PDB file of C-alpha atoms in Angstrom:
ATOM      1  CA  ILE A 137      -0.165  -0.036   0.150  1.00 79.00           C
ATOM      2  CA  GLU A 138       1.364   3.531  -0.821  1.00 81.00           C
ATOM      3  CA  ALA A 139       0.029   6.739   0.399  1.00 76.00           C
ATOM      4  CA  LYS A 140       1.147  10.264  -0.641  1.00 78.00           C
ATOM      5  CA  CYS A 141       0.408  13.401   1.351  1.00 77.00           C
ATOM      6  CA  PHE A 142       0.637  16.912   0.158  1.00 80.00           C
ATOM      7  CA  LEU A 143       1.199  19.738   2.799  1.00 83.00           C
ATOM      8  CA  SER A 144       0.385  23.039   1.772  1.00 92.00           C
ATOM      9  CA  PRO A 145       2.970  25.967   2.529  1.00 96.00           C
ATOM     10  CA  PHE A 146       2.783  27.011   5.843  1.00 97.00           C
ATOM     11  CA  SER A 147       1.819  30.813   6.525  1.00 97.00           C
ATOM     12  CA  ASP A 148       4.253  33.038   8.401  1.00 96.00           C
ATOM     13  CA  ARG A 149       1.746  32.447  11.691  1.00 97.00           C
ATOM     14  CA  GLU A 150       1.605  28.485  10.828  1.00 97.00           C
ATOM     15  CA  THR A 151       5.323  28.347  10.559  1.00 98.00           C
ATOM     16  CA  ASP A 152       5.803  29.617  13.902  1.00 97.00           C
ATOM     17  CA  GLN A 153       3.518  27.451  15.497  1.00 97.00           C
ATOM     18  CA  TYR A 154       4.966  24.394  13.840  1.00 97.00           C
ATOM     19  CA  ILE A 155       8.596  25.238  14.746  1.00 97.00           C
ATOM     20  CA  ALA A 156       7.396  26.036  18.512  1.00 96.00           C
ATOM     21  CA  HIS A 157       5.046  22.628  18.398  1.00 96.00           C
ATOM     22  CA  ARG A 158       8.029  20.537  17.224  1.00 96.00           C
ATOM     23  CA  MET A 159      10.329  22.560  19.853  1.00 96.00           C
ATOM     24  CA  MET A 160       8.044  21.603  22.915  1.00 96.00           C
ATOM     25  CA  VAL A 161       7.422  17.746  21.368  1.00 96.00           C
ATOM     26  CA  SER A 162      10.924  17.305  21.737  1.00 94.00           C
ATOM     27  CA  GLY A 163      11.231  18.541  25.356  1.00 95.00           C
ATOM     28  CA  CYS A 164      12.096  22.142  25.252  1.00 94.00           C
ATOM     29  CA  GLN A 165      10.533  24.510  27.369  1.00 90.00           C
ATOM     30  CA  ARG A 166      12.128  27.696  26.408  1.00 93.00           C
ATOM     31  CA  GLU A 167      12.311  29.695  23.304  1.00 93.00           C
ATOM     32  CA  VAL A 168      15.639  28.580  21.210  1.00 96.00           C
ATOM     33  CA  ILE A 169      14.789  29.748  18.050  1.00 97.00           C
ATOM     34  CA  SER A 170      14.022  33.646  17.920  1.00 97.00           C
ATOM     35  CA  ALA A 171      10.983  34.814  16.661  1.00 96.00           C
ATOM     36  CA  GLU A 172      12.917  36.696  13.785  1.00 97.00           C
ATOM     37  CA  ALA A 173      14.713  33.600  12.898  1.00 97.00           C
ATOM     38  CA  ALA A 174      11.563  31.975  12.634  1.00 97.00           C
ATOM     39  CA  ARG A 175      10.186  34.663  10.506  1.00 97.00           C
ATOM     40  CA  LEU A 176      13.374  34.328   8.065  1.00 98.00           C
ATOM     41  CA  ILE A 177      13.275  30.463   7.927  1.00 98.00           C
ATOM     42  CA  HIS A 178       9.665  30.804   6.813  1.00 98.00           C
ATOM     43  CA  ASP A 179      10.528  33.358   3.907  1.00 97.00           C
ATOM     44  CA  LEU A 180      13.582  31.267   3.165  1.00 97.00           C
ATOM     45  CA  THR A 181      11.551  28.102   2.725  1.00 96.00           C
ATOM     46  CA  GLN A 182       8.700  29.362   1.553  1.00 97.00           C
ATOM     47  CA  GLY A 183       6.801  27.743   4.576  1.00 97.00           C
ATOM     48  CA  VAL A 184       7.650  24.220   2.966  1.00 96.00           C
ATOM     49  CA  PRO A 185       7.312  21.838   6.176  1.00 95.00           C
ATOM     50  CA  ARG A 186      10.115  19.516   5.116  1.00 93.00           C
ATOM     51  CA  GLN A 187      12.435  22.509   3.937  1.00 95.00           C
ATOM     52  CA  ILE A 188      11.506  24.053   7.756  1.00 97.00           C
ATOM     53  CA  ASN A 189      12.664  20.818   9.114  1.00 96.00           C
ATOM     54  CA  ARG A 190      15.667  20.707   7.303  1.00 95.00           C
ATOM     55  CA  LEU A 191      16.984  24.400   8.204  1.00 96.00           C
ATOM     56  CA  CYS A 192      15.730  24.085  11.758  1.00 97.00           C
ATOM     57  CA  ASP A 193      17.629  20.538  12.122  1.00 96.00           C
ATOM     58  CA  LEU A 194      20.903  22.167  10.782  1.00 95.00           C
ATOM     59  CA  SER A 195      20.529  25.518  12.647  1.00 96.00           C
ATOM     60  CA  LEU A 196      20.043  23.520  16.025  1.00 96.00           C
ATOM     61  CA  LEU A 197      23.194  21.526  15.464  1.00 96.00           C
ATOM     62  CA  ILE A 198      25.218  24.425  14.514  1.00 95.00           C
ATOM     63  CA  GLY A 199      23.925  26.282  17.439  1.00 95.00           C
ATOM     64  CA  PHE A 200      24.825  23.269  19.714  1.00 95.00           C
ATOM     65  CA  ALA A 201      28.271  23.363  18.327  1.00 96.00           C
ATOM     66  CA  GLU A 202      28.593  27.040  18.673  1.00 95.00           C
ATOM     67  CA  LYS A 203      27.040  26.846  22.222  1.00 97.00           C
ATOM     68  CA  MET A 204      24.579  29.264  21.305  1.00 96.00           C
ATOM     69  CA  ASN A 205      21.741  29.859  23.989  1.00 96.00           C
ATOM     70  CA  THR A 206      19.375  31.148  21.286  1.00 97.00           C
ATOM     71  CA  ILE A 207      19.586  30.562  17.358  1.00 97.00           C
ATOM     72  CA  ARG A 208      18.920  34.332  16.017  1.00 97.00           C
ATOM     73  CA  ARG A 209      18.349  35.671  12.545  1.00 97.00           C
ATOM     74  CA  GLU A 210      22.013  36.301  11.666  1.00 96.00           C
ATOM     75  CA  ALA A 211      22.662  32.553  12.056  1.00 96.00           C
ATOM     76  CA  ILE A 212      19.906  31.301   9.870  1.00 97.00           C
ATOM     77  CA  GLU A 213      21.397  33.808   7.128  1.00 96.00           C
ATOM     78  CA  THR A 214      25.014  32.497   7.562  1.00 94.00           C
ATOM     79  CA  LEU A 215      23.788  28.771   7.420  1.00 94.00           C
ATOM     80  CA  TYR A 216      21.733  29.490   4.526  1.00 93.00           C
ATOM     81  CA  ASN A 217      24.321  31.285   2.553  1.00 93.00           C
ATOM     82  CA  GLU A 218      26.519  28.212   3.135  1.00 90.00           C
ATOM     83  CA  LEU A 219      23.916  25.927   1.973  1.00 87.00           C
ATOM     84  CA  VAL A 220      23.226  27.600  -1.309  1.00 86.00           C
ATOM     85  CA  SER A 221      26.949  28.064  -2.173  1.00 84.00           C
ATOM     86  CA  ILE A 222      27.632  24.529  -2.156  1.00 70.00           C
TER      87      ILE A 222
END
């Protein structure tokens, strides 16, 4: 049995809620990705959930490696620029 599911791109608000929900489900109880960073994630991914997941995952990995308390817009910009230059 095969099933396909298509999710429409999220709005800005839905992206914010999606990121917050994913962080909460993982056990996080504070804001790790700033609101400005979440807005940029939405803009860069055009609200596509799979791309949101990928960019958030990589930003959290980099944030951990760099010992960041909060992932800010500048970190997302740097990460994205590195990804598109590959």
